[in-house]
């Protein structure tokens, strides 16, 4: 007689193998839970470590690995870095790199512009934003735009014409002038706002400009590192009378519109720098200018800042900033321009009205009435007086030569009087 089979437990319904697996899992349930938990922890830890590792790698490798870690840490935010790009063309003399955060915002961007259309276009954009927003300390050749964008123009003598070209020009009787060749380099740090960030921004701009000039084999002397804590100077406003004897003396000693007579002058001209700015603004409300309105702007430009720096939105014509003899004085009712030579460089001096001046306020819906010929003549007279006084003073201070001023405007014929 065969022995009776053992009855299956009530909870056993699978095959013998399945029952064995269930028995093993039941005995090792705690261990399984611990193992699964450990895997989850490892996955989380791996993801947590991956982002800092990517962050570290991008910061280390961006812009050819040339970004100073300490300064980069100051200008960036707490957001993770997202991507870095770099390109270089020795033949064209171009270079650019950009480092963005995880949201696609620029942390730092560097771009080099050799002579040509690209540089002229960039300078045209710079001119449209009423530069310089701030001048640079230590005689650095450049300025800061109003969006944490630093422009520097270091010497690049190896960009000069070849000897064969010079000989050909001499054979053709072309005028020869000693010209300094410069490269334009822009450095943008989007998050630079505080003094510490501004100082780091300036150090980054100078360092990366030196990196670019070496990469492009410019052959010029590297730019000096900024002093500790040095930042771009937006200038200091002083009462108009106190501007007398300063680099902005022209706004204190010439006749100005009523709105600016008791106004303030911003002095933003750095010793040894190649750009500068003087601004006269109203401190009280007037019929033709509200409080704080810029009445007159004076700017100086040393070097070949390009022939397409436009008239700050006041007209379609570019400022006459071509090279050598192409530079010439100019005068309209919107701006005046004078030229000179300083240490082998062309120099330009501009005087123009503030962005909201001399437009007169008018009631909504009323038709715009352009200035009369007499008013345009008066505007030309004043602008010529400003640029003449400013340029003469700057030329004297810089021991410059060959100052050329715009011609005096012709007085319009008065009704009833013979011409």
Short mmCIF file of C-alpha atoms in Angstrom, two decimals:
data_model
loop_
_atom_site.label_atom_id
_atom_site.label_comp_id
_atom_site.label_asym_id
_atom_site.label_seq_id
_atom_site.Cartn_x
_atom_site.Cartn_y
_atom_site.Cartn_z
CA UNK A 1 0.00 0.00 0.00
CA UNK A 2 1.43 3.37 -1.11
CA UNK A 3 2.05 6.04 1.59
CA UNK A 4 -0.30 8.96 1.55
CA UNK A 5 1.07 12.25 0.13
CA UNK A 6 1.64 15.07 2.53
CA UNK A 7 -1.16 17.60 2.21
CA UNK A 8 -0.06 21.02 0.81
CA UNK A 9 -0.38 24.00 3.11
CA UNK A 10 -3.39 26.08 2.35
CA UNK A 11 -1.27 28.99 0.94
CA UNK A 12 0.71 26.83 -1.47
CA UNK A 13 -0.81 26.88 -4.93
CA UNK A 14 2.15 27.01 -7.33
CA UNK A 15 4.64 24.49 -8.56
CA UNK A 16 7.27 22.94 -6.36
CA UNK A 17 9.89 25.40 -7.68
CA UNK A 18 7.65 28.35 -7.03
CA UNK A 19 7.05 27.12 -3.52
CA UNK A 20 10.78 26.90 -2.92
CA UNK A 21 11.28 30.50 -4.15
CA UNK A 22 8.51 31.70 -1.88
CA UNK A 23 10.03 29.89 1.07
CA UNK A 24 13.44 31.50 0.33
CA UNK A 25 11.94 34.96 -0.07
CA UNK A 26 10.00 34.57 3.14
CA UNK A 27 13.12 33.65 5.06
CA UNK A 28 15.19 36.51 3.46
CA UNK A 29 12.57 39.26 3.23
CA UNK A 30 14.45 41.63 5.54
CA UNK A 31 17.67 41.22 3.59
CA UNK A 32 15.88 41.88 0.30
CA UNK A 33 14.36 45.09 1.60
CA UNK A 34 17.77 46.24 2.79
CA UNK A 35 19.34 45.45 -0.59
CA UNK A 36 16.63 47.26 -2.55
CA UNK A 37 16.99 50.25 -0.26
CA UNK A 38 20.72 50.25 -0.77
CA UNK A 39 20.28 50.26 -4.56
CA UNK A 40 17.86 53.20 -4.34
CA UNK A 41 20.30 55.09 -2.12
CA UNK A 42 23.13 54.41 -4.55
CA UNK A 43 21.06 55.66 -7.48
CA UNK A 44 20.14 58.84 -5.63
CA UNK A 45 23.73 59.36 -4.54
CA UNK A 46 24.95 58.76 -8.08
CA UNK A 47 22.60 61.37 -9.47
CA UNK A 48 23.55 63.78 -6.70
CA UNK A 49 27.23 63.30 -7.46
CA UNK A 50 26.80 63.52 -11.23
CA UNK A 51 25.67 67.17 -11.20
CA UNK A 52 28.56 68.49 -9.06
CA UNK A 53 30.97 66.47 -11.19
CA UNK A 54 29.56 68.00 -14.39
CA UNK A 55 29.61 71.42 -12.73
CA UNK A 56 33.26 71.03 -11.77
CA UNK A 57 34.21 69.76 -15.21
CA UNK A 58 32.51 72.64 -17.07
CA UNK A 59 34.06 75.25 -14.79
CA UNK A 60 37.46 73.64 -15.30
CA UNK A 61 37.29 73.19 -19.08
CA UNK A 62 35.27 76.23 -20.28
CA UNK A 63 37.13 78.76 -22.46
CA UNK A 64 40.04 76.40 -22.90
CA UNK A 65 40.40 75.93 -19.16
CA UNK A 66 41.51 79.55 -18.77
CA UNK A 67 38.75 80.93 -16.52
CA UNK A 68 40.18 81.73 -13.05
CA UNK A 69 38.24 79.52 -10.66
CA UNK A 70 37.98 82.09 -7.87
CA UNK A 71 36.64 84.89 -10.06
CA UNK A 72 34.26 82.54 -11.85
CA UNK A 73 32.86 81.42 -8.51
CA UNK A 74 32.13 85.04 -7.62
CA UNK A 75 30.23 86.00 -10.78
CA UNK A 76 28.14 82.85 -11.09
CA UNK A 77 25.01 82.05 -9.09
CA UNK A 78 24.05 78.98 -7.09
CA UNK A 79 22.55 77.42 -10.22
CA UNK A 80 24.35 74.51 -11.80
CA UNK A 81 26.38 75.03 -14.94
CA UNK A 82 24.77 73.70 -18.10
CA UNK A 83 27.06 73.88 -21.12
CA UNK A 84 30.23 75.42 -22.53
CA UNK A 85 31.20 76.23 -26.11
CA UNK A 86 34.43 77.51 -27.66
CA UNK A 87 35.63 78.29 -31.18
CA UNK A 88 38.88 79.69 -32.59
CA UNK A 89 39.98 80.55 -36.11
CA UNK A 90 43.60 81.63 -36.40
CA UNK A 91 43.15 82.51 -40.07
CA UNK A 92 40.29 84.94 -39.45
CA UNK A 93 41.66 86.10 -36.12
CA UNK A 94 38.40 85.31 -34.32
CA UNK A 95 37.75 83.67 -30.97
CA UNK A 96 34.68 83.17 -28.80
CA UNK A 97 33.65 81.11 -25.83
CA UNK A 98 30.55 81.01 -23.67
CA UNK A 99 29.63 79.28 -20.41
CA UNK A 100 25.93 78.96 -19.54
CA UNK A 101 24.05 77.73 -16.50
CA UNK A 102 21.44 74.97 -16.47
CA UNK A 103 18.74 77.49 -17.47
CA UNK A 104 20.66 78.59 -20.55
CA UNK A 105 21.66 81.97 -19.11
CA UNK A 106 25.14 83.26 -19.89
CA UNK A 107 27.55 83.12 -16.96
CA UNK A 108 30.49 84.45 -18.98
CA UNK A 109 31.03 85.06 -22.69
CA UNK A 110 34.23 86.19 -24.42
CA UNK A 111 34.51 87.24 -28.07
CA UNK A 112 37.33 88.72 -30.16
CA UNK A 113 36.73 90.94 -33.18
CA UNK A 114 39.56 91.61 -35.65
CA UNK A 115 39.46 94.62 -37.95
CA UNK A 116 36.59 94.44 -40.39
CA UNK A 117 32.84 94.42 -40.67
CA UNK A 118 32.25 92.33 -37.54
CA UNK A 119 34.16 94.74 -35.33
CA UNK A 120 32.53 97.79 -36.92
CA UNK A 121 29.12 96.23 -36.33
CA UNK A 122 29.93 95.47 -32.69
CA UNK A 123 31.17 99.01 -32.13
CA UNK A 124 28.05 100.33 -33.78
CA UNK A 125 25.99 98.43 -31.21
CA UNK A 126 28.22 99.77 -28.45
CA UNK A 127 27.70 103.31 -29.69
CA UNK A 128 23.92 102.92 -29.76
CA UNK A 129 23.86 102.33 -25.99
CA UNK A 130 25.52 105.67 -25.19
CA UNK A 131 28.93 104.45 -24.02
CA UNK A 132 30.95 104.52 -21.98
CA UNK A 133 28.67 103.62 -19.09
CA UNK A 134 31.78 103.34 -16.93
CA UNK A 135 35.47 103.92 -17.56
CA UNK A 136 38.14 101.44 -16.52
CA UNK A 137 40.82 102.06 -13.89
CA UNK A 138 44.55 101.81 -14.34
CA UNK A 139 44.60 103.12 -17.90
CA UNK A 140 42.98 99.97 -19.26
CA UNK A 141 42.05 100.54 -22.93
CA UNK A 142 38.30 100.18 -22.85
CA UNK A 143 35.05 100.75 -21.01
CA UNK A 144 32.04 98.98 -19.52
CA UNK A 145 28.67 98.98 -21.20
CA UNK A 146 25.63 99.27 -18.95
CA UNK A 147 25.00 95.52 -18.89
CA UNK A 148 28.21 94.17 -17.30
CA UNK A 149 29.82 94.03 -20.74
CA UNK A 150 33.48 95.07 -20.80
CA UNK A 151 35.12 96.15 -24.06
CA UNK A 152 38.92 96.16 -24.23
CA UNK A 153 41.11 97.16 -27.18
CA UNK A 154 44.65 95.87 -26.57
CA UNK A 155 47.52 96.53 -28.95
CA UNK A 156 47.84 93.93 -31.68
CA UNK A 157 50.87 95.09 -33.73
CA UNK A 158 51.16 91.87 -35.69
CA UNK A 159 47.84 92.74 -37.26
CA UNK A 160 49.58 95.56 -39.16
CA UNK A 161 49.81 95.45 -42.98
CA UNK A 162 52.57 93.37 -44.47
CA UNK A 163 55.75 95.14 -45.59
CA UNK A 164 54.90 94.45 -49.23
CA UNK A 165 51.61 96.28 -48.80
CA UNK A 166 53.39 99.25 -47.21
CA UNK A 167 55.89 99.40 -50.08
CA UNK A 168 53.08 99.27 -52.62
CA UNK A 169 51.29 102.09 -50.83
CA UNK A 170 54.50 104.14 -50.84
CA UNK A 171 54.96 103.58 -54.58
CA UNK A 172 51.43 104.80 -55.19
CA UNK A 173 52.10 107.93 -53.19
CA UNK A 174 49.68 106.99 -50.42
CA UNK A 175 49.98 108.94 -47.19
CA UNK A 176 51.82 107.01 -44.50
CA UNK A 177 50.91 107.51 -40.86
CA UNK A 178 52.07 105.67 -37.77
CA UNK A 179 49.04 103.65 -36.71
CA UNK A 180 48.60 101.42 -33.72
CA UNK A 181 46.68 98.25 -34.44
CA UNK A 182 44.22 97.07 -31.83
CA UNK A 183 42.03 94.03 -31.29
CA UNK A 184 38.53 94.37 -29.84
CA UNK A 185 37.66 91.86 -27.11
CA UNK A 186 34.33 91.82 -25.29
CA UNK A 187 33.72 90.00 -21.99
CA UNK A 188 30.20 89.69 -20.62
CA UNK A 189 29.41 88.48 -17.11
CA UNK A 190 25.63 88.52 -16.80
CA UNK A 191 25.40 88.37 -13.03
CA UNK A 192 27.95 91.07 -12.09
CA UNK A 193 26.18 93.62 -9.87
CA UNK A 194 27.87 93.98 -6.48
CA UNK A 195 31.33 95.59 -6.05
CA UNK A 196 32.87 92.14 -5.50
CA UNK A 197 31.22 90.83 -8.67
CA UNK A 198 32.25 93.92 -10.64
CA UNK A 199 35.85 93.53 -9.49
CA UNK A 200 35.82 89.84 -10.47
CA UNK A 201 34.21 90.77 -13.81
CA UNK A 202 37.04 93.22 -14.55
CA UNK A 203 39.73 90.73 -13.59
CA UNK A 204 38.11 88.11 -15.81
CA UNK A 205 37.91 90.57 -18.72
CA UNK A 206 41.58 91.54 -18.46
CA UNK A 207 42.76 87.96 -17.98
CA UNK A 208 40.73 86.58 -20.89
CA UNK A 209 41.78 89.47 -23.14
CA UNK A 210 45.41 88.57 -22.47
CA UNK A 211 44.62 84.93 -23.19
CA UNK A 212 43.03 85.88 -26.51
CA UNK A 213 45.85 88.19 -27.62
CA UNK A 214 48.38 85.45 -26.89
CA UNK A 215 46.25 82.87 -28.68
CA UNK A 216 46.02 85.16 -31.72
CA UNK A 217 49.75 85.95 -31.51
CA UNK A 218 49.17 89.71 -31.38
CA UNK A 219 52.65 90.41 -30.09
CA UNK A 220 51.66 93.34 -27.87
CA UNK A 221 52.33 93.77 -24.18
CA UNK A 222 49.76 92.05 -21.93
CA UNK A 223 47.32 94.30 -20.12
CA UNK A 224 48.14 94.94 -16.46
CA UNK A 225 46.01 93.16 -13.88
CA UNK A 226 43.58 95.50 -12.08
CA UNK A 227 44.43 96.57 -8.56
CA UNK A 228 42.77 94.59 -5.80
CA UNK A 229 39.10 95.54 -5.60
CA UNK A 230 39.26 97.90 -8.60
CA UNK A 231 35.94 98.28 -10.44
CA UNK A 232 34.73 100.22 -13.50
CA UNK A 233 34.04 103.85 -12.58
CA UNK A 234 30.60 105.19 -13.46
CA UNK A 235 31.77 108.65 -12.48
CA UNK A 236 30.90 111.06 -9.70
CA UNK A 237 28.31 113.82 -9.97
CA UNK A 238 29.43 117.20 -8.63
CA UNK A 239 27.75 120.63 -8.74
CA UNK A 240 28.46 122.28 -12.08
CA UNK A 241 30.66 124.97 -10.52
CA UNK A 242 32.93 122.31 -9.00
CA UNK A 243 33.62 120.80 -12.43
CA UNK A 244 35.75 123.81 -13.28
CA UNK A 245 39.39 122.83 -13.73
CA UNK A 246 38.56 119.13 -14.07
CA UNK A 247 38.61 117.04 -17.24
CA UNK A 248 34.95 118.08 -17.66
CA UNK A 249 35.77 121.80 -17.40
CA UNK A 250 33.95 122.49 -20.68
CA UNK A 251 30.56 121.97 -19.03
CA UNK A 252 31.42 124.45 -16.27
CA UNK A 253 32.87 127.26 -18.39
CA UNK A 254 30.60 127.32 -21.45
CA UNK A 255 27.06 128.63 -21.84
CA UNK A 256 24.51 125.89 -21.21
CA UNK A 257 20.71 125.74 -21.46
CA UNK A 258 18.74 127.03 -18.49
CA UNK A 259 17.87 123.49 -17.40
CA UNK A 260 21.56 122.76 -16.82
CA UNK A 261 22.82 126.03 -15.32
CA UNK A 262 22.42 124.86 -11.75
CA UNK A 263 22.79 121.19 -12.62
CA UNK A 264 25.39 118.54 -11.85
CA UNK A 265 28.25 117.18 -13.92
CA UNK A 266 29.26 113.54 -13.96
CA UNK A 267 33.02 113.15 -14.35
CA UNK A 268 33.95 109.74 -15.76
CA UNK A 269 37.38 110.17 -17.35
CA UNK A 270 40.15 107.90 -16.09
CA UNK A 271 43.80 108.98 -16.20
CA UNK A 272 45.50 107.15 -19.03
CA UNK A 273 42.26 105.62 -20.32
CA UNK A 274 41.20 105.75 -23.95
CA UNK A 275 37.56 106.66 -23.50
CA UNK A 276 35.85 109.13 -21.22
CA UNK A 277 32.48 110.73 -20.53
CA UNK A 278 31.17 113.98 -19.05
CA UNK A 279 27.44 114.43 -18.46
CA UNK A 280 25.51 117.56 -17.51
CA UNK A 281 22.13 116.79 -15.95
CA UNK A 282 19.28 118.85 -14.57
CA UNK A 283 18.69 118.73 -10.81
CA UNK A 284 15.32 120.48 -10.94
CA UNK A 285 12.30 120.23 -13.19
CA UNK A 286 12.18 122.68 -16.08
CA UNK A 287 9.76 123.26 -18.93
CA UNK A 288 12.12 121.55 -21.39
CA UNK A 289 13.77 118.99 -19.09
CA UNK A 290 12.61 117.02 -16.10
CA UNK A 291 14.77 116.45 -13.03
CA UNK A 292 17.63 114.05 -13.71
CA UNK A 293 17.53 114.50 -17.49
CA UNK A 294 20.92 114.47 -19.21
CA UNK A 295 21.28 117.83 -20.98
CA UNK A 296 24.69 117.46 -22.65
CA UNK A 297 27.03 114.50 -23.13
CA UNK A 298 30.74 114.79 -23.93
CA UNK A 299 32.73 111.70 -24.89
CA UNK A 300 36.35 111.10 -25.90
CA UNK A 301 37.71 108.18 -27.91
CA UNK A 302 41.40 107.34 -28.27
CA UNK A 303 42.28 104.78 -30.92
CA UNK A 304 40.55 103.17 -33.85
CA UNK A 305 37.17 102.50 -32.31
CA UNK A 306 35.72 101.90 -35.74
CA UNK A 307 34.01 104.04 -38.36
CA UNK A 308 30.49 102.94 -37.50
CA UNK A 309 29.96 104.13 -33.95
CA UNK A 310 26.59 105.71 -34.55
CA UNK A 311 25.21 108.93 -33.24
CA UNK A 312 23.60 107.33 -30.16
CA UNK A 313 20.20 107.01 -31.82
CA UNK A 314 20.02 110.70 -32.72
CA UNK A 315 20.39 110.23 -36.46
CA UNK A 316 21.16 107.72 -39.21
CA UNK A 317 24.70 108.93 -39.97
CA UNK A 318 27.68 107.24 -38.33
CA UNK A 319 30.26 109.36 -36.56
CA UNK A 320 33.22 110.14 -38.84
CA UNK A 321 35.60 107.75 -37.10
CA UNK A 322 37.44 106.32 -40.10
CA UNK A 323 41.20 105.89 -39.99
CA UNK A 324 43.76 108.65 -40.45
CA UNK A 325 42.64 111.30 -42.92
CA UNK A 326 39.18 109.73 -43.08
CA UNK A 327 38.47 111.24 -39.70
CA UNK A 328 37.15 114.74 -39.99
CA UNK A 329 35.23 117.25 -37.90
CA UNK A 330 31.45 117.29 -38.19
CA UNK A 331 28.54 119.37 -36.90
CA UNK A 332 24.77 119.00 -36.91
CA UNK A 333 22.05 120.20 -34.56
CA UNK A 334 22.33 116.82 -32.79
CA UNK A 335 26.07 116.36 -32.32
CA UNK A 336 29.51 117.85 -32.90
CA UNK A 337 32.76 116.00 -33.59
CA UNK A 338 36.42 117.08 -33.36
CA UNK A 339 39.59 115.10 -34.11
CA UNK A 340 43.27 115.12 -33.14
CA UNK A 341 46.34 112.86 -32.91
CA UNK A 342 47.85 111.51 -29.68
CA UNK A 343 50.94 109.30 -29.59
CA UNK A 344 50.27 107.74 -32.98
CA UNK A 345 46.56 107.28 -32.33
CA UNK A 346 43.58 109.04 -33.82
CA UNK A 347 41.46 110.75 -31.18
CA UNK A 348 37.83 111.77 -31.44
CA UNK A 349 35.80 114.12 -29.23
CA UNK A 350 32.00 114.21 -29.38
CA UNK A 351 29.37 116.52 -27.94
CA UNK A 352 25.71 115.62 -28.21
CA UNK A 353 22.43 116.27 -26.47
CA UNK A 354 21.11 113.94 -23.81
CA UNK A 355 18.78 111.16 -24.87
CA UNK A 356 15.61 113.01 -23.78
CA UNK A 357 16.84 116.51 -24.56
CA UNK A 358 16.03 118.94 -26.19
CA UNK A 359 12.67 117.30 -27.00
CA UNK A 360 9.97 119.43 -25.46
CA UNK A 361 7.10 117.77 -23.60
CA UNK A 362 3.82 117.98 -25.46
CA UNK A 363 0.28 116.92 -24.67
CA UNK A 364 -0.79 113.45 -25.79
CA UNK A 365 -2.28 113.52 -29.26
CA UNK A 366 -0.62 116.76 -30.31
CA UNK A 367 1.50 116.84 -33.46
CA UNK A 368 5.27 116.94 -33.24
CA UNK A 369 6.69 120.26 -34.37
CA UNK A 370 10.33 120.10 -35.53
CA UNK A 371 12.75 122.80 -34.36
CA UNK A 372 12.91 125.95 -36.44
CA UNK A 373 15.99 126.95 -38.42
CA UNK A 374 16.84 129.46 -35.72
CA UNK A 375 16.59 126.76 -33.03
CA UNK A 376 18.73 124.36 -35.06
CA UNK A 377 21.33 127.07 -35.53
CA UNK A 378 21.41 127.72 -31.78
CA UNK A 379 21.83 124.00 -31.10
CA UNK A 380 24.77 123.85 -33.52
CA UNK A 381 26.39 126.90 -31.93
CA UNK A 382 26.18 125.39 -28.46
CA UNK A 383 27.40 121.93 -29.47
CA UNK A 384 30.35 123.43 -31.33
CA UNK A 385 31.24 125.46 -28.24
CA UNK A 386 31.10 122.33 -26.06
CA UNK A 387 33.20 120.12 -28.31
CA UNK A 388 35.72 122.91 -28.98
CA UNK A 389 36.29 123.59 -25.29
CA UNK A 390 36.34 119.90 -24.39
CA UNK A 391 38.70 118.90 -27.21
CA UNK A 392 41.10 121.79 -26.62
CA UNK A 393 41.34 120.95 -22.93
CA UNK A 394 41.83 117.23 -23.57
CA UNK A 395 44.48 117.86 -26.23
CA UNK A 396 46.38 120.11 -23.83
CA UNK A 397 46.21 117.52 -21.07
CA UNK A 398 47.35 114.73 -23.38
CA UNK A 399 50.03 116.70 -25.24
CA UNK A 400 48.24 115.91 -28.50
CA UNK A 401 48.53 117.64 -31.86
CA UNK A 402 46.68 118.39 -35.08
CA UNK A 403 43.39 119.39 -33.47
CA UNK A 404 40.64 119.96 -36.01
CA UNK A 405 37.34 121.55 -34.96
CA UNK A 406 34.08 121.79 -36.89
CA UNK A 407 33.50 125.00 -38.81
CA UNK A 408 31.24 127.66 -37.40
CA UNK A 409 27.62 127.19 -38.52
CA UNK A 410 26.06 129.68 -40.88
CA UNK A 411 23.39 131.88 -39.38
CA UNK A 412 20.05 131.39 -41.12
CA UNK A 413 18.68 134.33 -43.07
CA UNK A 414 16.12 136.35 -41.11
CA UNK A 415 12.81 137.25 -42.77
CA UNK A 416 12.82 140.77 -44.21
CA UNK A 417 16.62 141.00 -44.30
CA UNK A 418 18.70 140.63 -47.45
CA UNK A 419 21.03 137.64 -47.48
#
